[in-house]
Coordinates of N, CA and C in Angstrom, one line a residue:
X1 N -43.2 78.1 -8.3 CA -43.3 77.1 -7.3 C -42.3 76.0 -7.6
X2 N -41.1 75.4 -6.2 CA -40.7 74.3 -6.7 C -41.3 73.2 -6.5
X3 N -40.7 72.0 -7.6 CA -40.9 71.0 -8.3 C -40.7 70.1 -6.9
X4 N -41.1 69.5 -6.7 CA -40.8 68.2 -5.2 C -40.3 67.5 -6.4
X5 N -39.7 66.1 -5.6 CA -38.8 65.3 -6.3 C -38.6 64.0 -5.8
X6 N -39.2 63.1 -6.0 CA -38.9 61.7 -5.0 C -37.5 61.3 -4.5
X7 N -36.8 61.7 -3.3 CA -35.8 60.7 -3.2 C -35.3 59.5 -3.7
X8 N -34.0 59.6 -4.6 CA -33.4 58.6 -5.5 C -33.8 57.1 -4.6
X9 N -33.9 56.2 -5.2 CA -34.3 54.6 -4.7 C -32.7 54.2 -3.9
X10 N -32.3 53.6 -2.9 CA -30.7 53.1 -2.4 C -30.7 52.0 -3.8
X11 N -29.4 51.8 -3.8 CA -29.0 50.3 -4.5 C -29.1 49.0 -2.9
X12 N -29.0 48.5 -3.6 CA -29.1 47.2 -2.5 C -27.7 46.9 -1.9
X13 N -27.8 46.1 -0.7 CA -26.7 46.0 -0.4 C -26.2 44.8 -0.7
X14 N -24.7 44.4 -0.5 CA -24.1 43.3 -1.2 C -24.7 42.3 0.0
X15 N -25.1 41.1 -0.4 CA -25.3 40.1 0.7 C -24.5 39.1 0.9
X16 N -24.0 38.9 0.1 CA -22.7 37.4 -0.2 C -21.6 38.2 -1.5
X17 N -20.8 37.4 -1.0 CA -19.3 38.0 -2.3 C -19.8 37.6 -3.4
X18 N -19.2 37.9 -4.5 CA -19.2 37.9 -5.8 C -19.3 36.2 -6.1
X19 N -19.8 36.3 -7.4 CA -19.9 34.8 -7.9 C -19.2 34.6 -9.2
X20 N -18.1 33.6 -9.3 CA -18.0 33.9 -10.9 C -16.3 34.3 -11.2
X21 N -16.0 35.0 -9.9 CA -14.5 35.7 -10.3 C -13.6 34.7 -9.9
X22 N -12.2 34.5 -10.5 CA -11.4 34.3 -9.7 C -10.9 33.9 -8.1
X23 N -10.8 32.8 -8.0 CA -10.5 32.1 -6.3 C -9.1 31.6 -6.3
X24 N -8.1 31.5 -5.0 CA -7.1 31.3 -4.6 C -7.1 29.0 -5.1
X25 N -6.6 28.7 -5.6 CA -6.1 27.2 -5.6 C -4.9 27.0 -4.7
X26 N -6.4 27.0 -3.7 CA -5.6 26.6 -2.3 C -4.2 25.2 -2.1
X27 N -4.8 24.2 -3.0 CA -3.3 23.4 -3.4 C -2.3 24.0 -3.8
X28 N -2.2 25.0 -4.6 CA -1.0 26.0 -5.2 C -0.7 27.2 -4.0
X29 N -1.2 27.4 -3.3 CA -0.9 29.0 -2.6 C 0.9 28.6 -2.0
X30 N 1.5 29.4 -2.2 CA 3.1 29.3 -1.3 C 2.7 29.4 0.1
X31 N 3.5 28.5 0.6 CA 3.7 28.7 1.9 C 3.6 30.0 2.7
X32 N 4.0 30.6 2.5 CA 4.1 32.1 3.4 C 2.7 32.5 3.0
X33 N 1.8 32.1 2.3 CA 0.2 32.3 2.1 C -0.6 31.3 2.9
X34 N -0.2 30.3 3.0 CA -1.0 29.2 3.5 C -2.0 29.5 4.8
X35 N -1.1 29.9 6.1 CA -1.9 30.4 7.3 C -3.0 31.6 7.3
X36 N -2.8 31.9 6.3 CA -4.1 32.9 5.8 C -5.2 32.2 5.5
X37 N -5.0 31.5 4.6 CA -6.5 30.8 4.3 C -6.7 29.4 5.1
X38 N -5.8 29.1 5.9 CA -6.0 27.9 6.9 C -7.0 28.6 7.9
X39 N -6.8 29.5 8.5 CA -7.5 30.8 9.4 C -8.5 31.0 8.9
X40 N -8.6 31.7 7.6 CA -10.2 32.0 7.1 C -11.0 30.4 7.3
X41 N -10.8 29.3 7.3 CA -11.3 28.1 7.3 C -11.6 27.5 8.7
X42 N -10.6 28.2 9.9 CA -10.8 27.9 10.8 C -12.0 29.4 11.5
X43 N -12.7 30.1 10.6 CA -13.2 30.8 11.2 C -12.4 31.8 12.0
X44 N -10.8 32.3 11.4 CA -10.3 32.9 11.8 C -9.5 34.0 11.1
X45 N -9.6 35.6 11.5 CA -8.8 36.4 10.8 C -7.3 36.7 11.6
X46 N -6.0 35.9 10.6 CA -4.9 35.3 10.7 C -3.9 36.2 9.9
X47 N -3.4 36.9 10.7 CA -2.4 37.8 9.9 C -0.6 37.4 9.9
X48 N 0.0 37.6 8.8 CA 1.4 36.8 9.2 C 1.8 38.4 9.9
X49 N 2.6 37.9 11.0 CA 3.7 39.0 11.8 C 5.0 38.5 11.7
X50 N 6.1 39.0 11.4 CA 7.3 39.0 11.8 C 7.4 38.8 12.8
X51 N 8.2 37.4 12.9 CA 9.1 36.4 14.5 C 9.5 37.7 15.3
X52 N 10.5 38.2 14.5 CA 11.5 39.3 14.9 C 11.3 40.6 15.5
X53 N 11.1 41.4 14.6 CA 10.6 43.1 14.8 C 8.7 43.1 15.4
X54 N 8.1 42.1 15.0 CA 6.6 41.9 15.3 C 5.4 42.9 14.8
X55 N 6.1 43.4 13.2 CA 5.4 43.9 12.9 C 4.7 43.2 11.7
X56 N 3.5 43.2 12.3 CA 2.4 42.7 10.9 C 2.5 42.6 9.6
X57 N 2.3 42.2 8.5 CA 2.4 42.5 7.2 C 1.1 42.1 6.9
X58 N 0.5 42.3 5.3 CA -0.6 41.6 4.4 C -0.5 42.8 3.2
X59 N -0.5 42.0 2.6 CA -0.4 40.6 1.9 C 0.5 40.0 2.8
X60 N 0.8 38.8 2.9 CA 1.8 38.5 3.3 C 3.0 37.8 2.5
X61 N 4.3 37.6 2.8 CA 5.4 37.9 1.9 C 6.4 37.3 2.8
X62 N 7.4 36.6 2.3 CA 8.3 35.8 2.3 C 9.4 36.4 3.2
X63 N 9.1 37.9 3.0 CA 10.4 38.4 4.2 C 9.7 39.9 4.5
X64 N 10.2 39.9 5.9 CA 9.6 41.1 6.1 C 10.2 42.6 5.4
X65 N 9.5 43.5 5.2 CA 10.0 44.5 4.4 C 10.5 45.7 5.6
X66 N 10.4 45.2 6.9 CA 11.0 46.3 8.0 C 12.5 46.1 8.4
X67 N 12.5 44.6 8.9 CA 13.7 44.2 9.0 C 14.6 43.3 8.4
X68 N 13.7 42.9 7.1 CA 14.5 41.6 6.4 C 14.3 40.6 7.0
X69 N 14.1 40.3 7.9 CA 13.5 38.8 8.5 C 13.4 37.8 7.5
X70 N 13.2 36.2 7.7 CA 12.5 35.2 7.3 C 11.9 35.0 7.8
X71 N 11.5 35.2 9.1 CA 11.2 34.4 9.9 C 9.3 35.3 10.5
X72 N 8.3 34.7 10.3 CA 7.1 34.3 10.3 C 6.7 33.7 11.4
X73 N 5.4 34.4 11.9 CA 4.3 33.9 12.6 C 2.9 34.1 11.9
X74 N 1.9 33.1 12.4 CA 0.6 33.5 11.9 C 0.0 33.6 13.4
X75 N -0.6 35.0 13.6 CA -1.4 35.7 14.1 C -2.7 35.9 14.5
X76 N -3.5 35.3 15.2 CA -4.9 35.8 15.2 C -5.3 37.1 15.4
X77 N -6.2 38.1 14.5 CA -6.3 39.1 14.6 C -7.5 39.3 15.5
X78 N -7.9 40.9 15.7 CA -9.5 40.9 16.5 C -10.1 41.1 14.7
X79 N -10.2 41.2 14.0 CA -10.9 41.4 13.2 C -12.2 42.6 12.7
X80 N -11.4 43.6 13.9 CA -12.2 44.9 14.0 C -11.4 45.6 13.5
X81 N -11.9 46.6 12.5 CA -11.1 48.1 12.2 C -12.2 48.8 11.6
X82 N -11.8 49.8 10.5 CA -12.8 50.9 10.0 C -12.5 50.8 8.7
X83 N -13.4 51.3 7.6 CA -12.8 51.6 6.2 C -12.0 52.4 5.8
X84 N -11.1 52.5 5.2 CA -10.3 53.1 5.4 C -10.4 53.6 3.5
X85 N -10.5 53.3 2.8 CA -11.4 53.4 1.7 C -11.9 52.8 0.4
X86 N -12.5 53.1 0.2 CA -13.9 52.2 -0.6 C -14.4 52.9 -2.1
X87 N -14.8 52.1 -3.2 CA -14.8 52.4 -4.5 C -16.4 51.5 -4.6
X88 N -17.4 51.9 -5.2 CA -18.1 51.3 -5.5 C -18.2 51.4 -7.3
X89 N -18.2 50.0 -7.4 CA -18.4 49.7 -8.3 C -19.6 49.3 -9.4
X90 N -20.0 49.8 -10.6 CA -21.4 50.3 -11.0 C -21.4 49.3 -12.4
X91 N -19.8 49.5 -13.3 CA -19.8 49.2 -14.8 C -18.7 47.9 -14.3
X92 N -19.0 46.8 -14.1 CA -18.0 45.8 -13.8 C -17.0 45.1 -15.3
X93 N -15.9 45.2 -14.9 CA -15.2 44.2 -16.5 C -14.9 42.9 -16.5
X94 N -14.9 42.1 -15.5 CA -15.1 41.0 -15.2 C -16.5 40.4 -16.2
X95 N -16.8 39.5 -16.8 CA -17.4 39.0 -17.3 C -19.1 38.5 -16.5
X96 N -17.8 37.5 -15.5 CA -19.0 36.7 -14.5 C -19.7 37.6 -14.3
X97 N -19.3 39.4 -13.6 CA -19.9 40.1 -12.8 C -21.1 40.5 -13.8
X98 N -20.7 41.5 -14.8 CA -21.5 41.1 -15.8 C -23.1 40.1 -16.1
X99 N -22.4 38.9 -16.3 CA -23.5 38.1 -16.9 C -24.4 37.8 -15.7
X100 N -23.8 37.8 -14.2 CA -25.1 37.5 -13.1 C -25.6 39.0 -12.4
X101 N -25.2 40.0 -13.3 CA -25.7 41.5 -12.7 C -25.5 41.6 -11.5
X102 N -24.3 41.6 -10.6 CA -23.9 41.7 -9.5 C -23.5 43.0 -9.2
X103 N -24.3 44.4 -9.9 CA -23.5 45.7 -9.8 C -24.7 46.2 -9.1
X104 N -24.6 47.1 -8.2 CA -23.0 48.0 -8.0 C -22.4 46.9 -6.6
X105 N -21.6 46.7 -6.6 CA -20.5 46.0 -5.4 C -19.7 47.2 -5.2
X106 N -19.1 46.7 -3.7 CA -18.3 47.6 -3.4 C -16.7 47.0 -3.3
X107 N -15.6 47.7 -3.4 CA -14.6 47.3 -3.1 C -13.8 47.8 -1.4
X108 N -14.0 47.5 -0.3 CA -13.4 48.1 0.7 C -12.0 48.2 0.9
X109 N -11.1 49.0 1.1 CA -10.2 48.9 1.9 C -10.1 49.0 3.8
X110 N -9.8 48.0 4.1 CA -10.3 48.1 5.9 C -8.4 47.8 6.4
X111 N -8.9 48.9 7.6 CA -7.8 49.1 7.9 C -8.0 48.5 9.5
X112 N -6.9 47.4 9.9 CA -7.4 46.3 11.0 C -7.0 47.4 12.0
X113 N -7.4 47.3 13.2 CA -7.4 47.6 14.9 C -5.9 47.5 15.2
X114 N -5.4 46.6 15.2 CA -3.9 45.8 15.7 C -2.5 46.8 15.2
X115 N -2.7 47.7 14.0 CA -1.9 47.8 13.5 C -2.1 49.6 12.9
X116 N -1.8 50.8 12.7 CA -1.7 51.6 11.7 C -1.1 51.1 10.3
X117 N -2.1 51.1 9.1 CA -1.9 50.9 7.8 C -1.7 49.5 7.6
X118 N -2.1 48.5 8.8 CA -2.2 47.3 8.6 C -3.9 47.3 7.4
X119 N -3.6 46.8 6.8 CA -5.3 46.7 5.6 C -5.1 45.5 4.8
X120 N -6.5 45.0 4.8 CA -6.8 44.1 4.0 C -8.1 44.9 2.8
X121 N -7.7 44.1 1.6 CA -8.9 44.7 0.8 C -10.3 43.9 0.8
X122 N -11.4 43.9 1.5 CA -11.8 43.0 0.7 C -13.8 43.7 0.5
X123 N -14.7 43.2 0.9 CA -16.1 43.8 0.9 C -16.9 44.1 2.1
X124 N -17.9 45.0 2.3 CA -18.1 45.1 3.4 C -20.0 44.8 2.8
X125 N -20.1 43.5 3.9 CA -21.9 43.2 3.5 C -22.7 43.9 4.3
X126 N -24.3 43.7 3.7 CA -25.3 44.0 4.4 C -25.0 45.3 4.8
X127 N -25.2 46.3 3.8 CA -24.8 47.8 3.9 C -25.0 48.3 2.8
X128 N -25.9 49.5 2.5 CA -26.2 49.7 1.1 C -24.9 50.6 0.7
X129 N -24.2 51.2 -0.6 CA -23.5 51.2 -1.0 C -23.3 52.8 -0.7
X130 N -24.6 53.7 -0.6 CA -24.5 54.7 -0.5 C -24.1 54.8 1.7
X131 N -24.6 54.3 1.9 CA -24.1 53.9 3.2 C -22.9 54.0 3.8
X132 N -22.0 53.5 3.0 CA -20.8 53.1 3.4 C -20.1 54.3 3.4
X133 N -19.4 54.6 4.7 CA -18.4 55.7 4.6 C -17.0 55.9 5.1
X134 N -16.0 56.4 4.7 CA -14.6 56.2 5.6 C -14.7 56.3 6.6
X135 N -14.0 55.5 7.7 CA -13.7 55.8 9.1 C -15.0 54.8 9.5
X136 N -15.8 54.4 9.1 CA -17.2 53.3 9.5 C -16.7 51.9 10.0
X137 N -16.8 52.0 11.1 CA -16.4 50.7 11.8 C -17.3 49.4 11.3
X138 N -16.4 48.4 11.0 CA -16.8 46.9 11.1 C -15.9 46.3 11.0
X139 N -16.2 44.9 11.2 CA -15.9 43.7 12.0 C -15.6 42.6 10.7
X140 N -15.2 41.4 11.3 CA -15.1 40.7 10.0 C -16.3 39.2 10.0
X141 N -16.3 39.2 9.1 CA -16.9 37.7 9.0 C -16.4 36.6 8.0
X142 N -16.9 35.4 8.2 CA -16.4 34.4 6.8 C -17.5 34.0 6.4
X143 N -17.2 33.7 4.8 CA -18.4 33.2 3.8 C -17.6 32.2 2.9
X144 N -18.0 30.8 3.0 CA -17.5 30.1 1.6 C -18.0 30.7 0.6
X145 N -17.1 30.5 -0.5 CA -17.1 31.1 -1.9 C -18.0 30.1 -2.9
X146 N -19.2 30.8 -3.4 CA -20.1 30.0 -4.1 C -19.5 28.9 -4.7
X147 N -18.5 29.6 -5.8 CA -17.9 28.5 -6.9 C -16.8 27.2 -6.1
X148 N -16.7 27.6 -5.3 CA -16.0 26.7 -4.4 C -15.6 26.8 -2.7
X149 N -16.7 25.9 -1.8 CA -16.5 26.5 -0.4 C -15.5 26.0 0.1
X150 N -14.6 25.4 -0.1 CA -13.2 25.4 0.9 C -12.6 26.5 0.2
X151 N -12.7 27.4 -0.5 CA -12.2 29.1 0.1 C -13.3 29.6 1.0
X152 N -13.2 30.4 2.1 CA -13.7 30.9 2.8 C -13.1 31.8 2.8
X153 N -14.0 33.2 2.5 CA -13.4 34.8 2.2 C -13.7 35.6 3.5
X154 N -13.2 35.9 3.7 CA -13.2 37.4 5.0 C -14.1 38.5 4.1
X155 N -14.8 38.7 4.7 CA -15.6 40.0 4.7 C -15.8 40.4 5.4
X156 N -16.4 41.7 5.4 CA -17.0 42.7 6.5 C -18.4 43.1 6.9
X157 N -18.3 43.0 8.1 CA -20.1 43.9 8.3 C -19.9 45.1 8.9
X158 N -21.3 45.8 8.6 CA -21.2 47.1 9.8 C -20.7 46.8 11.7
X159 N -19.7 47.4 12.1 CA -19.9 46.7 13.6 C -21.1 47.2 14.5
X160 N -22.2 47.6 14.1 CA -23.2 47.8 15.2 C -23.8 46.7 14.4
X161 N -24.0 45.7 13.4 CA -24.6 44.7 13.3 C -24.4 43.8 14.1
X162 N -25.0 43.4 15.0 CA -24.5 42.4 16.2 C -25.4 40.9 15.4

C-alpha cells in the first residue's frame, strides 16, 4: 500500500524589499544615473534612451553602446514585461539578510515591454517563490526602502494583481 504524503508547506511570498542591504547615495549617483531614481520618486519607471539611434539602455551609461552617442533622454516606461529569469534565494551572504531571516527572496530578471532584452533586475512581490515562473507577466510598482525612503525601488507584481 502507498504511503500518502502531505503536500510540502509554500514559502511565503516576499512582501516589501529587503532590509538591511546596500542603497544607492542618491547625493553621489553620476548624472547619467540620476533620472532613474528621480522617476522611481516620481512614481515613475524611467529608462535612459539614446537622443540618437533611440535605443533604450539599463543600466544606464554615459554613452550608448549601439552608436556611441552622448547624447541621452530619460524615458517613461509602461512598466509591463515578463520574467525573463529568476533565482530564488534560500542560504543568503549578506549579513543583514541573514540576521532579519529574510530567506528565501527572490532575485527577478524582468524583461520590459518597450524593448527585446531591455531588463531590469530587480524582485517580484506578493508571489510565493515556488509560483514564480519565466515568461509570467508583471507590472511594476514603487516601495521606499526601509533603511531609507528617499530611495524608492521598482519592484514587481504579478500583472493579474490589479
Amino acid at each position: 500500500m502507498a504511503q500518502q504524503t502531505e503536500p510540502a508547506a509554500k514559502s511565503l511570498a516576499m512582501a516589501k524589499p529587503l532590509e538591511g542591504v546596500p542603497l544607492p547615495d542618491l547625493d553621489r549617483v553620476p548624472d547619467y544615473e540620476r533620472g532613474f531614481w528621480e522617476g522611481t520618486r516620481a512614481g515613475e519607471l524611467r529608462i535612459q534612451q539614446c537622443a540618437d539611434c533611440r535605443r533604450f539602455r539599463h543600466l544606464p551609461t554615459p554613452m550608448c553602446p549601439e552608436c556611441s552617442s552622448l547624447a541621452y533622454d530619460w524615458t517613461r516606461v509602461s512598466g509591463r514585461g515578463f520574467v525573463y529569469s529568476f533565482v530564488i534565494v534560500g542560504h543568503p551572504v549578506h549579513p543583514a539578510i541573514r540576521e532579519r531571516e529574510q530567506t528565501p527572496y527572490n532575485i527577478c530578471m524582468i524583461e520590459l515591454a518597450e524593448q527585446e532584452s531591455l531588463r531590469i533586475c530587480s524582485n517580484v512581490l506578493q508571489v510565493e517563490p515556488e509560483d514564480i515562473e519565466i515568461d509570467m507577466p508583471v507590472r511594476v510598482t514603487f516601495v521606499p526602502a526601509v533603511d531609507n525612503p528617499d530611495v524608492v525601488l521598482p519592484v514587481f507584481l504579478p500583472a493579474s494583481e490589479q
